[in-house]
mmCIF file of C-alpha atoms in Angstrom:
data_model
loop_
_atom_site.group_PDB
_atom_site.id
_atom_site.type_symbol
_atom_site.label_atom_id
_atom_site.label_comp_id
_atom_site.label_asym_id
_atom_site.label_seq_id
_atom_site.Cartn_x
_atom_site.Cartn_y
_atom_site.Cartn_z
ATOM 1 C CA MET A 1 0.000 0.000 0.000
ATOM 2 C CA ALA A 2 1.317 3.438 -0.935
ATOM 3 C CA LYS A 3 2.458 5.706 1.892
ATOM 4 C CA GLN A 4 -0.034 8.518 2.538
ATOM 5 C CA ILE A 5 1.387 12.016 2.841
ATOM 6 C CA LEU A 6 -0.411 15.121 4.055
ATOM 7 C CA VAL A 7 0.855 18.418 2.611
ATOM 8 C CA ILE A 8 -0.177 21.567 4.493
ATOM 9 C CA GLU A 9 0.883 24.476 2.295
ATOM 10 C CA ASP A 10 -1.087 27.647 1.522
ATOM 11 C CA GLU A 11 0.729 28.559 -1.705
ATOM 12 C CA HIS A 12 -1.314 26.668 -4.300
ATOM 13 C CA ASN A 13 1.493 26.533 -6.872
ATOM 14 C CA VAL A 14 3.930 25.083 -4.352
ATOM 15 C CA ALA A 15 1.342 22.632 -3.019
ATOM 16 C CA THR A 16 0.515 21.450 -6.543
ATOM 17 C CA PHE A 17 4.216 21.065 -7.402
ATOM 18 C CA ILE A 18 4.822 18.953 -4.304
ATOM 19 C CA LYS A 19 1.708 16.870 -4.867
ATOM 20 C CA GLN A 20 2.572 16.121 -8.500
ATOM 21 C CA GLY A 21 6.115 15.078 -7.602
ATOM 22 C CA LEU A 22 4.911 12.820 -4.795
ATOM 23 C CA LEU A 23 2.278 11.203 -7.004
ATOM 24 C CA GLU A 24 4.975 10.434 -9.589
ATOM 25 C CA ALA A 25 7.014 8.853 -6.768
ATOM 26 C CA ASP A 26 4.031 6.573 -5.980
ATOM 27 C CA TYR A 27 2.845 8.282 -2.805
ATOM 28 C CA GLU A 28 -0.796 9.031 -2.044
ATOM 29 C CA VAL A 29 -1.208 12.736 -1.321
ATOM 30 C CA PHE A 30 -3.728 14.875 0.564
ATOM 31 C CA LEU A 31 -3.584 18.674 0.349
ATOM 32 C CA ALA A 32 -4.608 21.230 2.940
ATOM 33 C CA TYR A 33 -4.175 24.986 2.607
ATOM 34 C CA GLU A 34 -4.387 25.897 6.308
ATOM 35 C CA GLY A 35 -3.810 24.223 9.652
ATOM 36 C CA GLU A 36 -7.304 23.257 10.794
ATOM 37 C CA GLN A 37 -8.063 21.715 7.416
ATOM 38 C CA GLY A 38 -4.866 19.691 7.692
ATOM 39 C CA ILE A 39 -5.677 18.511 11.204
ATOM 40 C CA GLU A 40 -9.136 17.429 10.054
ATOM 41 C CA LEU A 41 -7.586 15.364 7.258
ATOM 42 C CA LEU A 42 -5.144 13.864 9.740
ATOM 43 C CA ARG A 43 -8.048 12.756 11.925
ATOM 44 C CA ASN A 44 -9.798 11.052 9.020
ATOM 45 C CA LYS A 45 -6.934 9.502 7.036
ATOM 46 C CA GLU A 46 -4.129 7.053 7.803
ATOM 47 C CA ILE A 47 -1.342 9.596 7.353
ATOM 48 C CA ASP A 48 2.258 8.314 7.295
ATOM 49 C CA LEU A 49 4.048 11.690 7.067
ATOM 50 C CA ILE A 50 3.232 15.414 7.092
ATOM 51 C CA ILE A 51 4.908 18.155 5.040
ATOM 52 C CA LEU A 52 4.136 21.420 6.836
ATOM 53 C CA ASP A 53 4.893 24.981 5.770
ATOM 54 C CA ILE A 54 5.719 27.464 8.541
ATOM 55 C CA ILE A 55 3.941 30.445 6.962
ATOM 56 C CA LEU A 56 0.228 29.627 6.993
ATOM 57 C CA PRO A 57 -2.949 31.709 7.437
ATOM 58 C CA LYS A 58 -4.780 31.722 10.791
ATOM 59 C CA MET A 59 -2.296 29.422 12.562
ATOM 60 C CA ASP A 60 1.391 29.185 11.610
ATOM 61 C CA GLY A 61 3.167 25.886 11.040
ATOM 62 C CA ARG A 62 4.787 25.763 14.474
ATOM 63 C CA GLU A 63 1.385 26.134 16.143
ATOM 64 C CA VAL A 64 -0.023 23.436 13.854
ATOM 65 C CA ALA A 65 2.828 21.074 14.756
ATOM 66 C CA ARG A 66 2.316 21.658 18.483
ATOM 67 C CA LYS A 67 -1.410 21.020 18.111
ATOM 68 C CA ILE A 68 -0.790 17.804 16.144
ATOM 69 C CA ARG A 69 1.553 16.517 18.846
ATOM 70 C CA GLY A 70 -0.868 17.612 21.566
ATOM 71 C CA LEU A 71 -3.632 15.566 19.945
ATOM 72 C CA GLY A 72 -1.526 12.436 20.367
ATOM 73 C CA TYR A 73 0.021 12.082 16.911
ATOM 74 C CA GLU A 74 3.514 11.636 18.334
ATOM 75 C CA ASP A 75 4.695 9.042 15.822
ATOM 76 C CA VAL A 76 3.726 10.778 12.573
ATOM 77 C CA PRO A 77 6.902 12.375 11.141
ATOM 78 C CA ILE A 78 6.707 16.078 10.267
ATOM 79 C CA ILE A 79 8.947 17.789 7.725
ATOM 80 C CA MET A 80 8.743 21.549 8.152
ATOM 81 C CA LEU A 81 9.257 23.876 5.197
ATOM 82 C CA THR A 82 10.881 27.212 5.972
ATOM 83 C CA ALA A 83 12.271 30.168 4.085
ATOM 84 C CA LEU A 84 14.869 30.709 6.828
ATOM 85 C CA GLY A 85 17.577 28.151 7.569
ATOM 86 C CA ASN A 86 19.461 29.769 10.446
ATOM 87 C CA THR A 87 19.902 27.893 13.715
ATOM 88 C CA GLU A 88 17.279 29.879 15.633
ATOM 89 C CA ASN A 89 14.537 29.105 13.121
ATOM 90 C CA VAL A 90 15.582 25.464 12.759
ATOM 91 C CA VAL A 91 15.507 24.924 16.525
ATOM 92 C CA LYS A 92 12.134 26.680 16.882
ATOM 93 C CA GLY A 93 10.694 24.381 14.233
ATOM 94 C CA LEU A 94 12.135 21.244 15.827
ATOM 95 C CA ASP A 95 11.011 22.379 19.278
ATOM 96 C CA SER A 96 7.442 22.691 18.053
ATOM 97 C CA GLY A 97 7.402 19.000 17.165
ATOM 98 C CA ALA A 98 8.927 18.744 13.683
ATOM 99 C CA ASP A 99 11.325 15.884 12.943
ATOM 100 C CA ASP A 100 13.146 17.580 10.077
ATOM 101 C CA TYR A 101 13.254 20.847 8.175
ATOM 102 C CA LEU A 102 13.831 21.818 4.570
ATOM 103 C CA VAL A 103 14.761 25.313 3.434
ATOM 104 C CA LYS A 104 12.943 26.828 0.454
ATOM 105 C CA PRO A 105 13.740 26.689 -2.408
ATOM 106 C CA PHE A 106 14.682 23.009 -2.330
ATOM 107 C CA LYS A 107 15.450 20.272 -4.826
ATOM 108 C CA PHE A 108 12.617 17.780 -5.030
ATOM 109 C CA LYS A 109 14.983 14.804 -4.853
ATOM 110 C CA GLU A 110 16.150 16.100 -1.473
ATOM 111 C CA LEU A 111 12.566 16.178 -0.214
ATOM 112 C CA LEU A 112 12.132 12.574 -1.394
ATOM 113 C CA ALA A 113 15.313 11.551 0.426
ATOM 114 C CA ARG A 114 14.051 13.108 3.649
ATOM 115 C CA ILE A 115 10.687 11.369 3.272
ATOM 116 C CA ARG A 116 12.361 7.986 2.723
ATOM 117 C CA ALA A 117 14.598 8.491 5.754
ATOM 118 C CA LEU A 118 11.762 9.463 8.093
ATOM 119 C CA THR A 119 9.298 6.806 6.944
ATOM 120 C CA ARG A 120 12.029 4.172 7.166
ATOM 121 C CA ARG A 121 12.825 5.190 10.727
ATOM 122 C CA ASN A 122 9.145 5.267 11.613
ATOM 123 C CA GLY A 123 8.582 1.798 10.185
ATOM 124 C CA TYR A 124 11.051 -0.088 12.342
ATOM 125 C CA ALA A 125 11.707 -0.312 16.046
ATOM 126 C CA LEU A 126 14.787 1.664 16.994
ATOM 127 C CA THR A 127 15.931 -0.962 19.458
ATOM 128 C CA THR A 128 14.887 -4.288 20.955
ATOM 129 C CA VAL A 129 16.084 -3.165 24.378
ATOM 130 C CA GLN A 130 13.222 -1.822 26.467
ATOM 131 C CA LYS A 131 15.307 0.031 29.049
ATOM 132 C CA LEU A 132 18.638 1.799 28.732
ATOM 133 C CA VAL A 133 20.316 2.518 32.059
ATOM 134 C CA LEU A 134 23.381 4.543 33.062
ATOM 135 C CA GLN A 135 23.987 5.148 36.760
ATOM 136 C CA ASP A 136 20.668 6.534 38.068
ATOM 137 C CA LEU A 137 19.420 7.513 34.587
ATOM 138 C CA GLU A 138 16.821 5.225 32.989
ATOM 139 C CA LEU A 139 15.242 5.523 29.527
ATOM 140 C CA ASP A 140 12.287 3.279 28.656
ATOM 141 C CA THR A 141 12.009 2.929 24.863
ATOM 142 C CA ASP A 142 8.500 1.435 25.003
ATOM 143 C CA ALA A 143 6.878 3.822 27.478
ATOM 144 C CA LYS A 144 8.922 6.770 26.086
ATOM 145 C CA THR A 145 9.849 7.881 29.594
ATOM 146 C CA VAL A 146 13.077 9.097 31.163
ATOM 147 C CA LYS A 147 13.890 9.086 34.866
ATOM 148 C CA ARG A 148 16.882 10.166 36.881
ATOM 149 C CA ALA A 149 17.164 9.212 40.542
ATOM 150 C CA GLY A 150 13.541 8.089 40.310
ATOM 151 C CA GLN A 151 12.315 11.489 39.099
ATOM 152 C CA GLU A 152 10.581 11.579 35.719
ATOM 153 C CA ILE A 153 12.057 14.048 33.232
ATOM 154 C CA SER A 154 9.982 15.505 30.395
ATOM 155 C CA LEU A 155 11.765 15.491 27.024
ATOM 156 C CA THR A 156 10.676 16.535 23.553
ATOM 157 C CA SER A 157 10.679 13.817 20.888
ATOM 158 C CA THR A 158 13.975 15.148 19.486
ATOM 159 C CA GLU A 159 15.614 15.248 22.921
ATOM 160 C CA PHE A 160 14.402 11.697 23.579
ATOM 161 C CA ARG A 161 15.937 10.407 20.325
ATOM 162 C CA LEU A 162 19.201 12.204 21.102
ATOM 163 C CA LEU A 163 19.419 10.707 24.585
ATOM 164 C CA GLU A 164 18.524 7.254 23.251
ATOM 165 C CA PHE A 165 21.301 7.465 20.663
ATOM 166 C CA LEU A 166 23.832 8.598 23.260
ATOM 167 C CA LEU A 167 22.856 5.790 25.648
ATOM 168 C CA LYS A 168 22.973 3.140 22.929
ATOM 169 C CA ASN A 169 26.533 4.308 22.283
ATOM 170 C CA LYS A 170 27.642 5.019 25.852
ATOM 171 C CA ASN A 171 31.380 5.458 26.379
ATOM 172 C CA ARG A 172 31.803 6.099 22.637
ATOM 173 C CA VAL A 173 32.720 9.592 21.428
ATOM 174 C CA LEU A 174 30.156 10.684 18.839
ATOM 175 C CA SER A 175 30.898 13.400 16.308
ATOM 176 C CA ARG A 176 28.311 16.004 15.395
ATOM 177 C CA ILE A 177 27.912 14.294 12.012
ATOM 178 C CA ASP A 178 27.279 10.943 13.756
ATOM 179 C CA ILE A 179 24.535 12.586 15.789
ATOM 180 C CA LEU A 180 22.982 14.447 12.843
ATOM 181 C CA GLU A 181 22.819 11.351 10.671
ATOM 182 C CA ASN A 182 21.435 9.065 13.367
ATOM 183 C CA VAL A 183 19.119 11.298 15.395
ATOM 184 C CA TRP A 184 17.656 13.187 12.442
ATOM 185 C CA ASP A 185 18.604 10.725 9.645
ATOM 186 C CA ILE A 186 19.731 13.740 7.657
ATOM 187 C CA ASN A 187 23.033 15.500 7.054
ATOM 188 C CA PHE A 188 21.928 18.985 8.098
ATOM 189 C CA ASN A 189 23.559 22.149 6.864
ATOM 190 C CA MET A 190 26.734 22.151 8.915
ATOM 191 C CA GLY A 191 26.606 25.940 9.052
ATOM 192 C CA THR A 192 24.129 25.551 11.924
ATOM 193 C CA ASN A 193 24.953 24.444 15.465
ATOM 194 C CA VAL A 194 21.699 22.555 16.031
ATOM 195 C CA VAL A 195 23.494 19.588 17.654
ATOM 196 C CA ASP A 196 25.162 21.807 20.257
ATOM 197 C CA VAL A 197 21.855 23.506 20.996
ATOM 198 C CA TYR A 198 20.098 20.185 21.622
ATOM 199 C CA VAL A 199 22.938 18.745 23.681
ATOM 200 C CA ASN A 200 22.672 21.830 25.905
ATOM 201 C CA TYR A 201 18.894 21.360 26.179
ATOM 202 C CA LEU A 202 19.472 17.765 27.252
ATOM 203 C CA ARG A 203 22.186 18.682 29.752
ATOM 204 C CA ASN A 204 19.897 21.221 31.379
ATOM 205 C CA LYS A 205 17.306 18.504 31.946
ATOM 206 C CA ILE A 206 19.346 15.459 32.948
ATOM 207 C CA ASP A 207 22.612 16.863 34.359
ATOM 208 C CA ARG A 208 22.125 20.367 35.731
ATOM 209 C CA ASN A 209 20.644 19.401 39.119
ATOM 210 C CA TYR A 210 22.894 16.388 39.739
ATOM 211 C CA ASN A 211 26.473 16.105 40.996
ATOM 212 C CA SER A 212 27.390 13.433 38.450
ATOM 213 C CA LYS A 213 27.487 14.937 34.946
ATOM 214 C CA LEU A 214 26.818 12.218 32.382
ATOM 215 C CA ILE A 215 27.111 14.099 29.053
ATOM 216 C CA GLN A 216 30.655 15.224 28.369
ATOM 217 C CA THR A 217 32.263 17.278 25.613
ATOM 218 C CA VAL A 218 35.391 15.960 23.908
ATOM 219 C CA ILE A 219 36.922 19.108 22.463
ATOM 220 C CA GLY A 220 37.387 18.953 18.714
ATOM 221 C CA MET A 221 35.671 15.565 18.459
ATOM 222 C CA GLY A 222 32.108 15.609 19.771
ATOM 223 C CA TYR A 223 30.130 14.273 22.736
ATOM 224 C CA VAL A 224 30.074 11.165 24.915
ATOM 225 C CA ILE A 225 27.769 9.919 27.666
ATOM 226 C CA LYS A 226 29.541 7.809 30.276
ATOM 227 C CA ASP A 227 29.930 7.039 33.965
#
């Protein structure tokens, strides 16, 4: 069965261009021109992935993404389209619930590559291990929970994937490229420091209030989580 993709894009020419390209790539496509219409389609269709523009009427793309996640659609990948590719805008988009971003104008083959990467990741279990433990830190891959010293810690989906990747590779130094390719499945524009931003987010949540600091920087090489 063809993967079903929801495109939420208010520029009709752009939406039509994306739809035609996806149809030629054997995807089934649903179009929405504003957020509420897109959410209604999401409720009524078996959507495998969402392509979401940031600039939308009534409710911008970041608000739409937050609403989608708040309604319980945590596992549907979202690719956010943006005219601005600087770190601040990328992080804001990812923080709102997007899994990936693509800067306009883009090559259609790049969009297809991102779709394949995200749907592939979504189609398989990341790990057969239910719990990953390091000292008093515990990550449950099934329940999607994180605890340290018995206290539950709230993480975004991106922070959770980052911590899971670090724990699965504990005591191994991971370069920024390693993290980009495995947490986001995409080789992001290396002109941004999105990895450093998210590592700092994670440190603030799992290390800041504890004497033992688990995430460490290896200068010139990357990051490692270890005892």
